[in-house]
């Protein structure tokens, strides 16, 4: 069962993971931001732009009127339906590519740093129970939606670190939120059984590192399952 953290915990995770991402990209040689990622056709810049745009939607959602309920939860948000169809995914890719190509790397990083600070401040000043409308048209609690933003930052951060050839900067705050969503209380046991760290566990839970048949069998024996992201 997924764990829903309190709004302060989620807000701290957004702030920490955003800051770590900015620091990592500022430290990378500019030429490296055009390296390919594991999500073609995205380069580092393109995938970073996607994660940045995903977080920025929070501001527009808070500017809009609160929708009527009932809200969907995070599990429903990731339902593998038209939200994650090939056509929708293609649109996400194209929007991010275009956004990245229209800005220099420095402009893109500066924009993200300023925008993420605005998101953190706006969310901190808003009740977590406030309903917002997702890009799919669903009402959702603000805190639940911010959990999905932590997932975006954490998962794409792993891809960017791999593309840049550096150690993952996954923060403890973000890892805790994503583990609670995907594994509930079972994350430490799953990581121990697989012999991986928190980044390695997230890679396996999101399919970036395939599980072997023996690993699948062992986790099934222990009753360890996780939420599948759409």
PDB file of C-alpha atoms in Angstrom:
ATOM      1  CA  UNK A   1       0.000   0.000   0.000  1.00  0.00           C
ATOM      2  CA  UNK A   2       1.325   3.431  -0.929  1.00  0.00           C
ATOM      3  CA  UNK A   3       2.147   5.882   1.822  1.00  0.00           C
ATOM      4  CA  UNK A   4       0.933   9.459   1.497  1.00  0.00           C
ATOM      5  CA  UNK A   5       3.420  11.813   3.186  1.00  0.00           C
ATOM      6  CA  UNK A   6       2.420  15.110   4.748  1.00  0.00           C
ATOM      7  CA  UNK A   7       2.630  18.297   2.713  1.00  0.00           C
ATOM      8  CA  UNK A   8       5.765  19.573   4.490  1.00  0.00           C
ATOM      9  CA  UNK A   9       7.642  16.350   3.688  1.00  0.00           C
ATOM     10  CA  UNK A  10       6.655  16.519   0.028  1.00  0.00           C
ATOM     11  CA  UNK A  11       7.561  20.193  -0.200  1.00  0.00           C
ATOM     12  CA  UNK A  12      10.989  19.531   1.298  1.00  0.00           C
ATOM     13  CA  UNK A  13      11.539  16.773  -1.262  1.00  0.00           C
ATOM     14  CA  UNK A  14      10.692  19.071  -4.181  1.00  0.00           C
ATOM     15  CA  UNK A  15      13.056  21.732  -2.831  1.00  0.00           C
ATOM     16  CA  UNK A  16      15.926  19.317  -2.168  1.00  0.00           C
ATOM     17  CA  UNK A  17      15.713  17.442  -5.476  1.00  0.00           C
ATOM     18  CA  UNK A  18      15.373  20.676  -7.465  1.00  0.00           C
ATOM     19  CA  UNK A  19      18.447  22.155  -5.790  1.00  0.00           C
ATOM     20  CA  UNK A  20      20.462  18.980  -6.386  1.00  0.00           C
ATOM     21  CA  UNK A  21      19.469  18.965 -10.049  1.00  0.00           C
ATOM     22  CA  UNK A  22      20.504  22.589 -10.522  1.00  0.00           C
ATOM     23  CA  UNK A  23      23.857  21.990  -8.842  1.00  0.00           C
ATOM     24  CA  UNK A  24      24.561  18.927 -10.987  1.00  0.00           C
ATOM     25  CA  UNK A  25      23.747  20.641 -14.270  1.00  0.00           C
ATOM     26  CA  UNK A  26      25.737  23.751 -13.398  1.00  0.00           C
ATOM     27  CA  UNK A  27      28.726  21.533 -12.644  1.00  0.00           C
ATOM     28  CA  UNK A  28      28.489  19.701 -15.985  1.00  0.00           C
ATOM     29  CA  UNK A  29      30.413  20.932 -19.044  1.00  0.00           C
ATOM     30  CA  UNK A  30      27.998  22.736 -21.368  1.00  0.00           C
ATOM     31  CA  UNK A  31      28.781  20.340 -24.220  1.00  0.00           C
ATOM     32  CA  UNK A  32      27.686  17.397 -22.060  1.00  0.00           C
ATOM     33  CA  UNK A  33      24.136  18.757 -21.937  1.00  0.00           C
ATOM     34  CA  UNK A  34      23.768  17.647 -25.553  1.00  0.00           C
ATOM     35  CA  UNK A  35      24.576  14.027 -24.724  1.00  0.00           C
ATOM     36  CA  UNK A  36      21.862  11.457 -25.529  1.00  0.00           C
ATOM     37  CA  UNK A  37      19.825   9.975 -22.691  1.00  0.00           C
ATOM     38  CA  UNK A  38      18.156   6.599 -22.280  1.00  0.00           C
ATOM     39  CA  UNK A  39      14.909   8.280 -23.426  1.00  0.00           C
ATOM     40  CA  UNK A  40      15.519   9.040 -27.119  1.00  0.00           C
ATOM     41  CA  UNK A  41      15.270  11.437 -28.833  1.00  0.00           C
ATOM     42  CA  UNK A  42      15.915  13.464 -25.688  1.00  0.00           C
ATOM     43  CA  UNK A  43      19.324  14.848 -24.956  1.00  0.00           C
ATOM     44  CA  UNK A  44      20.190  15.883 -21.404  1.00  0.00           C
ATOM     45  CA  UNK A  45      18.772  19.316 -22.169  1.00  0.00           C
ATOM     46  CA  UNK A  46      15.578  17.864 -23.604  1.00  0.00           C
ATOM     47  CA  UNK A  47      14.877  15.519 -20.718  1.00  0.00           C
ATOM     48  CA  UNK A  48      15.730  18.244 -18.216  1.00  0.00           C
ATOM     49  CA  UNK A  49      13.279  20.558 -20.001  1.00  0.00           C
ATOM     50  CA  UNK A  50      10.593  17.876 -19.699  1.00  0.00           C
ATOM     51  CA  UNK A  51      11.107  17.558 -15.939  1.00  0.00           C
ATOM     52  CA  UNK A  52      11.185  21.331 -15.583  1.00  0.00           C
ATOM     53  CA  UNK A  53       7.956  21.833 -17.532  1.00  0.00           C
ATOM     54  CA  UNK A  54       6.306  19.097 -15.475  1.00  0.00           C
ATOM     55  CA  UNK A  55       7.118  20.924 -12.245  1.00  0.00           C
ATOM     56  CA  UNK A  56       6.137  24.336 -13.631  1.00  0.00           C
ATOM     57  CA  UNK A  57       2.568  23.156 -14.246  1.00  0.00           C
ATOM     58  CA  UNK A  58       2.003  23.532 -10.512  1.00  0.00           C
ATOM     59  CA  UNK A  59       1.975  27.320 -10.852  1.00  0.00           C
ATOM     60  CA  UNK A  60      -0.667  27.395 -13.590  1.00  0.00           C
ATOM     61  CA  UNK A  61      -2.770  24.891 -11.649  1.00  0.00           C
ATOM     62  CA  UNK A  62      -2.696  27.094  -8.555  1.00  0.00           C
ATOM     63  CA  UNK A  63      -3.603  30.150 -10.636  1.00  0.00           C
ATOM     64  CA  UNK A  64      -6.710  28.363 -11.906  1.00  0.00           C
ATOM     65  CA  UNK A  65      -9.903  27.925  -9.862  1.00  0.00           C
ATOM     66  CA  UNK A  66     -10.117  24.845  -7.682  1.00  0.00           C
ATOM     67  CA  UNK A  67     -12.165  22.124  -9.426  1.00  0.00           C
ATOM     68  CA  UNK A  68     -14.999  20.146  -7.899  1.00  0.00           C
ATOM     69  CA  UNK A  69     -14.163  16.735  -6.449  1.00  0.00           C
ATOM     70  CA  UNK A  70     -13.919  13.935  -5.823  1.00  0.00           C
ATOM     71  CA  UNK A  71     -10.155  13.899  -6.438  1.00  0.00           C
ATOM     72  CA  UNK A  72      -8.122  11.108  -7.986  1.00  0.00           C
ATOM     73  CA  UNK A  73      -5.205   9.719  -5.993  1.00  0.00           C
ATOM     74  CA  UNK A  74      -1.639   9.137  -7.149  1.00  0.00           C
ATOM     75  CA  UNK A  75      -2.336   5.539  -8.177  1.00  0.00           C
ATOM     76  CA  UNK A  76      -5.151   6.688 -10.481  1.00  0.00           C
ATOM     77  CA  UNK A  77      -2.927   9.455 -11.862  1.00  0.00           C
ATOM     78  CA  UNK A  78      -0.551   6.772 -13.157  1.00  0.00           C
ATOM     79  CA  UNK A  79      -3.239   4.580 -14.707  1.00  0.00           C
ATOM     80  CA  UNK A  80      -1.936   3.208 -18.034  1.00  0.00           C
ATOM     81  CA  UNK A  81      -4.674   4.720 -20.176  1.00  0.00           C
ATOM     82  CA  UNK A  82      -4.810   7.587 -22.692  1.00  0.00           C
ATOM     83  CA  UNK A  83      -2.682   9.719 -20.333  1.00  0.00           C
ATOM     84  CA  UNK A  84       0.319   7.622 -21.307  1.00  0.00           C
ATOM     85  CA  UNK A  85      -0.659   6.652 -24.855  1.00  0.00           C
ATOM     86  CA  UNK A  86       1.981   6.814 -27.601  1.00  0.00           C
ATOM     87  CA  UNK A  87       0.378   9.983 -28.998  1.00  0.00           C
ATOM     88  CA  UNK A  88       0.390  11.713 -25.616  1.00  0.00           C
ATOM     89  CA  UNK A  89       3.953  10.629 -24.937  1.00  0.00           C
ATOM     90  CA  UNK A  90       5.000  11.900 -28.363  1.00  0.00           C
ATOM     91  CA  UNK A  91       3.505  15.284 -27.512  1.00  0.00           C
ATOM     92  CA  UNK A  92       5.449  15.392 -24.233  1.00  0.00           C
ATOM     93  CA  UNK A  93       8.674  14.630 -26.066  1.00  0.00           C
ATOM     94  CA  UNK A  94       8.097  17.255 -28.747  1.00  0.00           C
ATOM     95  CA  UNK A  95       7.162  20.007 -26.288  1.00  0.00           C
ATOM     96  CA  UNK A  96      10.284  19.413 -24.217  1.00  0.00           C
ATOM     97  CA  UNK A  97      12.540  19.258 -27.259  1.00  0.00           C
ATOM     98  CA  UNK A  98      11.181  22.517 -28.626  1.00  0.00           C
ATOM     99  CA  UNK A  99      11.448  24.247 -25.259  1.00  0.00           C
ATOM    100  CA  UNK A 100      15.063  23.158 -24.824  1.00  0.00           C
ATOM    101  CA  UNK A 101      16.079  24.179 -28.329  1.00  0.00           C
ATOM    102  CA  UNK A 102      14.719  27.707 -27.858  1.00  0.00           C
ATOM    103  CA  UNK A 103      16.961  28.386 -24.837  1.00  0.00           C
ATOM    104  CA  UNK A 104      20.636  28.178 -24.041  1.00  0.00           C
ATOM    105  CA  UNK A 105      21.607  25.699 -21.325  1.00  0.00           C
ATOM    106  CA  UNK A 106      22.296  28.573 -18.926  1.00  0.00           C
ATOM    107  CA  UNK A 107      18.905  30.142 -19.622  1.00  0.00           C
ATOM    108  CA  UNK A 108      17.166  26.820 -19.098  1.00  0.00           C
ATOM    109  CA  UNK A 109      18.913  26.150 -15.778  1.00  0.00           C
ATOM    110  CA  UNK A 110      18.309  29.703 -14.543  1.00  0.00           C
ATOM    111  CA  UNK A 111      14.632  29.475 -15.436  1.00  0.00           C
ATOM    112  CA  UNK A 112      14.257  26.150 -13.643  1.00  0.00           C
ATOM    113  CA  UNK A 113      16.000  27.435 -10.524  1.00  0.00           C
ATOM    114  CA  UNK A 114      13.730  30.482 -10.316  1.00  0.00           C
ATOM    115  CA  UNK A 115      10.580  28.576 -11.208  1.00  0.00           C
ATOM    116  CA  UNK A 116      11.204  25.720  -8.733  1.00  0.00           C
ATOM    117  CA  UNK A 117      11.688  28.275  -5.943  1.00  0.00           C
ATOM    118  CA  UNK A 118       8.344  29.819  -6.871  1.00  0.00           C
ATOM    119  CA  UNK A 119       6.680  26.402  -6.809  1.00  0.00           C
ATOM    120  CA  UNK A 120       8.098  25.605  -3.375  1.00  0.00           C
ATOM    121  CA  UNK A 121       6.947  28.973  -2.000  1.00  0.00           C
ATOM    122  CA  UNK A 122       3.462  28.816  -3.537  1.00  0.00           C
ATOM    123  CA  UNK A 123       2.870  25.259  -2.361  1.00  0.00           C
ATOM    124  CA  UNK A 124       4.115  26.039   1.152  1.00  0.00           C
ATOM    125  CA  UNK A 125       1.549  28.821   1.374  1.00  0.00           C
ATOM    126  CA  UNK A 126      -1.356  26.636   0.206  1.00  0.00           C
ATOM    127  CA  UNK A 127      -3.323  23.927   1.978  1.00  0.00           C
ATOM    128  CA  UNK A 128      -2.266  20.500   0.744  1.00  0.00           C
ATOM    129  CA  UNK A 129      -5.921  19.501   0.501  1.00  0.00           C
ATOM    130  CA  UNK A 130      -6.590  22.227  -2.077  1.00  0.00           C
ATOM    131  CA  UNK A 131      -7.790  20.632  -5.306  1.00  0.00           C
ATOM    132  CA  UNK A 132      -6.038  21.358  -8.584  1.00  0.00           C
ATOM    133  CA  UNK A 133      -6.783  20.223 -12.123  1.00  0.00           C
ATOM    134  CA  UNK A 134      -4.161  18.016 -13.769  1.00  0.00           C
ATOM    135  CA  UNK A 135      -3.235  18.306 -17.439  1.00  0.00           C
ATOM    136  CA  UNK A 136      -5.484  15.258 -17.951  1.00  0.00           C
ATOM    137  CA  UNK A 137      -8.484  17.158 -16.572  1.00  0.00           C
ATOM    138  CA  UNK A 138      -8.697  15.285 -13.274  1.00  0.00           C
ATOM    139  CA  UNK A 139      -9.115  16.963  -9.868  1.00  0.00           C
ATOM    140  CA  UNK A 140      -6.305  16.065  -7.477  1.00  0.00           C
ATOM    141  CA  UNK A 141      -5.148  17.117  -4.020  1.00  0.00           C
ATOM    142  CA  UNK A 142      -2.197  19.498  -4.258  1.00  0.00           C
ATOM    143  CA  UNK A 143      -0.010  17.324  -2.000  1.00  0.00           C
ATOM    144  CA  UNK A 144      -0.782  14.215  -4.057  1.00  0.00           C
ATOM    145  CA  UNK A 145       0.082  16.059  -7.261  1.00  0.00           C
ATOM    146  CA  UNK A 146       3.356  17.267  -5.760  1.00  0.00           C
ATOM    147  CA  UNK A 147       4.248  13.652  -5.020  1.00  0.00           C
ATOM    148  CA  UNK A 148       4.080  13.035  -8.777  1.00  0.00           C
ATOM    149  CA  UNK A 149       6.412  16.006  -9.301  1.00  0.00           C
ATOM    150  CA  UNK A 150       8.939  14.442  -6.929  1.00  0.00           C
ATOM    151  CA  UNK A 151       8.712  11.270  -9.017  1.00  0.00           C
ATOM    152  CA  UNK A 152       9.420  13.286 -12.176  1.00  0.00           C
ATOM    153  CA  UNK A 153      12.462  14.984 -10.664  1.00  0.00           C
ATOM    154  CA  UNK A 154      13.868  11.813  -9.108  1.00  0.00           C
ATOM    155  CA  UNK A 155      13.386   9.426 -12.030  1.00  0.00           C
ATOM    156  CA  UNK A 156      14.549  11.834 -14.718  1.00  0.00           C
ATOM    157  CA  UNK A 157      17.416  12.844 -12.455  1.00  0.00           C
ATOM    158  CA  UNK A 158      18.695   9.271 -12.584  1.00  0.00           C
ATOM    159  CA  UNK A 159      18.547   9.333 -16.389  1.00  0.00           C
ATOM    160  CA  UNK A 160      20.407  12.640 -16.529  1.00  0.00           C
ATOM    161  CA  UNK A 161      23.103  11.438 -14.151  1.00  0.00           C
ATOM    162  CA  UNK A 162      23.650   8.347 -16.309  1.00  0.00           C
ATOM    163  CA  UNK A 163      23.852  10.442 -19.472  1.00  0.00           C
ATOM    164  CA  UNK A 164      26.348  12.803 -17.855  1.00  0.00           C
ATOM    165  CA  UNK A 165      28.422   9.889 -16.519  1.00  0.00           C
ATOM    166  CA  UNK A 166      28.215  11.031 -12.888  1.00  0.00           C
ATOM    167  CA  UNK A 167      26.972   9.460  -9.681  1.00  0.00           C
ATOM    168  CA  UNK A 168      23.211   9.916  -9.129  1.00  0.00           C
ATOM    169  CA  UNK A 169      22.296  12.878  -6.935  1.00  0.00           C
ATOM    170  CA  UNK A 170      19.031  11.348  -5.722  1.00  0.00           C
ATOM    171  CA  UNK A 171      18.318  13.069  -2.399  1.00  0.00           C
ATOM    172  CA  UNK A 172      17.147  11.259   0.723  1.00  0.00           C
ATOM    173  CA  UNK A 173      14.049  13.459   0.833  1.00  0.00           C
ATOM    174  CA  UNK A 174      12.975  12.603  -2.714  1.00  0.00           C
ATOM    175  CA  UNK A 175      13.886   8.931  -2.365  1.00  0.00           C
ATOM    176  CA  UNK A 176      11.719   8.651   0.739  1.00  0.00           C
ATOM    177  CA  UNK A 177       8.677  10.128  -1.004  1.00  0.00           C
ATOM    178  CA  UNK A 178       9.048   7.962  -4.121  1.00  0.00           C
ATOM    179  CA  UNK A 179       9.698   4.802  -2.105  1.00  0.00           C
ATOM    180  CA  UNK A 180       6.586   5.439  -0.033  1.00  0.00           C
ATOM    181  CA  UNK A 181       4.515   5.846  -3.177  1.00  0.00           C
ATOM    182  CA  UNK A 182       5.886   2.790  -4.966  1.00  0.00           C
ATOM    183  CA  UNK A 183       6.571   0.371  -2.111  1.00  0.00           C
ATOM    184  CA  UNK A 184       4.792   1.585   0.997  1.00  0.00           C
ATOM    185  CA  UNK A 185       6.737   0.169   3.930  1.00  0.00           C
ATOM    186  CA  UNK A 186       8.448  -2.544   1.856  1.00  0.00           C
ATOM    187  CA  UNK A 187      11.214  -0.426   0.285  1.00  0.00           C
ATOM    188  CA  UNK A 188      14.015  -1.239   2.796  1.00  0.00           C
ATOM    189  CA  UNK A 189      13.306  -4.973   2.562  1.00  0.00           C
ATOM    190  CA  UNK A 190      13.198  -4.877  -1.241  1.00  0.00           C
ATOM    191  CA  UNK A 191      16.501  -2.991  -1.434  1.00  0.00           C
ATOM    192  CA  UNK A 192      18.103  -5.462   0.977  1.00  0.00           C
ATOM    193  CA  UNK A 193      16.907  -8.475  -0.983  1.00  0.00           C
ATOM    194  CA  UNK A 194      18.113  -7.010  -4.270  1.00  0.00           C
ATOM    195  CA  UNK A 195      21.401  -5.770  -2.797  1.00  0.00           C
ATOM    196  CA  UNK A 196      20.953  -2.246  -4.149  1.00  0.00           C
ATOM    197  CA  UNK A 197      20.963   1.303  -2.848  1.00  0.00           C
ATOM    198  CA  UNK A 198      18.001   3.681  -3.104  1.00  0.00           C
ATOM    199  CA  UNK A 199      18.887   4.759  -6.629  1.00  0.00           C
ATOM    200  CA  UNK A 200      19.241   1.133  -7.686  1.00  0.00           C
ATOM    201  CA  UNK A 201      15.854   0.288  -6.212  1.00  0.00           C
ATOM    202  CA  UNK A 202      14.204   3.151  -8.098  1.00  0.00           C
ATOM    203  CA  UNK A 203      15.898   2.075 -11.327  1.00  0.00           C
ATOM    204  CA  UNK A 204      14.411  -1.402 -10.940  1.00  0.00           C
ATOM    205  CA  UNK A 205      10.972  -0.209  -9.923  1.00  0.00           C
ATOM    206  CA  UNK A 206      10.767   1.986 -13.039  1.00  0.00           C
ATOM    207  CA  UNK A 207      12.204  -0.590 -15.443  1.00  0.00           C
ATOM    208  CA  UNK A 208      15.473   1.217 -16.062  1.00  0.00           C
ATOM    209  CA  UNK A 209      17.322  -1.827 -14.738  1.00  0.00           C
ATOM    210  CA  UNK A 210      15.416  -5.048 -15.527  1.00  0.00           C
ATOM    211  CA  UNK A 211      14.905  -7.572 -12.744  1.00  0.00           C
ATOM    212  CA  UNK A 212      16.168 -11.091 -13.322  1.00  0.00           C
ATOM    213  CA  UNK A 213      13.768 -14.022 -13.118  1.00  0.00           C
ATOM    214  CA  UNK A 214      15.341 -15.011  -9.793  1.00  0.00           C
ATOM    215  CA  UNK A 215      14.853 -11.497  -8.408  1.00  0.00           C
ATOM    216  CA  UNK A 216      11.233 -11.459  -9.505  1.00  0.00           C
ATOM    217  CA  UNK A 217      10.663 -14.839  -7.866  1.00  0.00           C
ATOM    218  CA  UNK A 218      12.308 -13.817  -4.601  1.00  0.00           C
ATOM    219  CA  UNK A 219      10.251 -10.635  -4.313  1.00  0.00           C
ATOM    220  CA  UNK A 220       7.064 -12.563  -5.041  1.00  0.00           C
ATOM    221  CA  UNK A 221       7.957 -15.046  -2.304  1.00  0.00           C
ATOM    222  CA  UNK A 222       8.253 -12.169   0.145  1.00  0.00           C
ATOM    223  CA  UNK A 223       5.023 -10.573  -1.052  1.00  0.00           C
ATOM    224  CA  UNK A 224       6.859  -7.422  -2.140  1.00  0.00           C
ATOM    225  CA  UNK A 225       5.058  -5.535  -4.888  1.00  0.00           C
ATOM    226  CA  UNK A 226       5.079  -1.915  -6.024  1.00  0.00           C
ATOM    227  CA  UNK A 227       2.873   0.559  -7.807  1.00  0.00           C
ATOM    228  CA  UNK A 228       3.427   0.445 -11.554  1.00  0.00           C
ATOM    229  CA  UNK A 229       3.759   3.874 -13.125  1.00  0.00           C
ATOM    230  CA  UNK A 230       1.798   4.428 -16.308  1.00  0.00           C
TER     231      UNK A 230
END
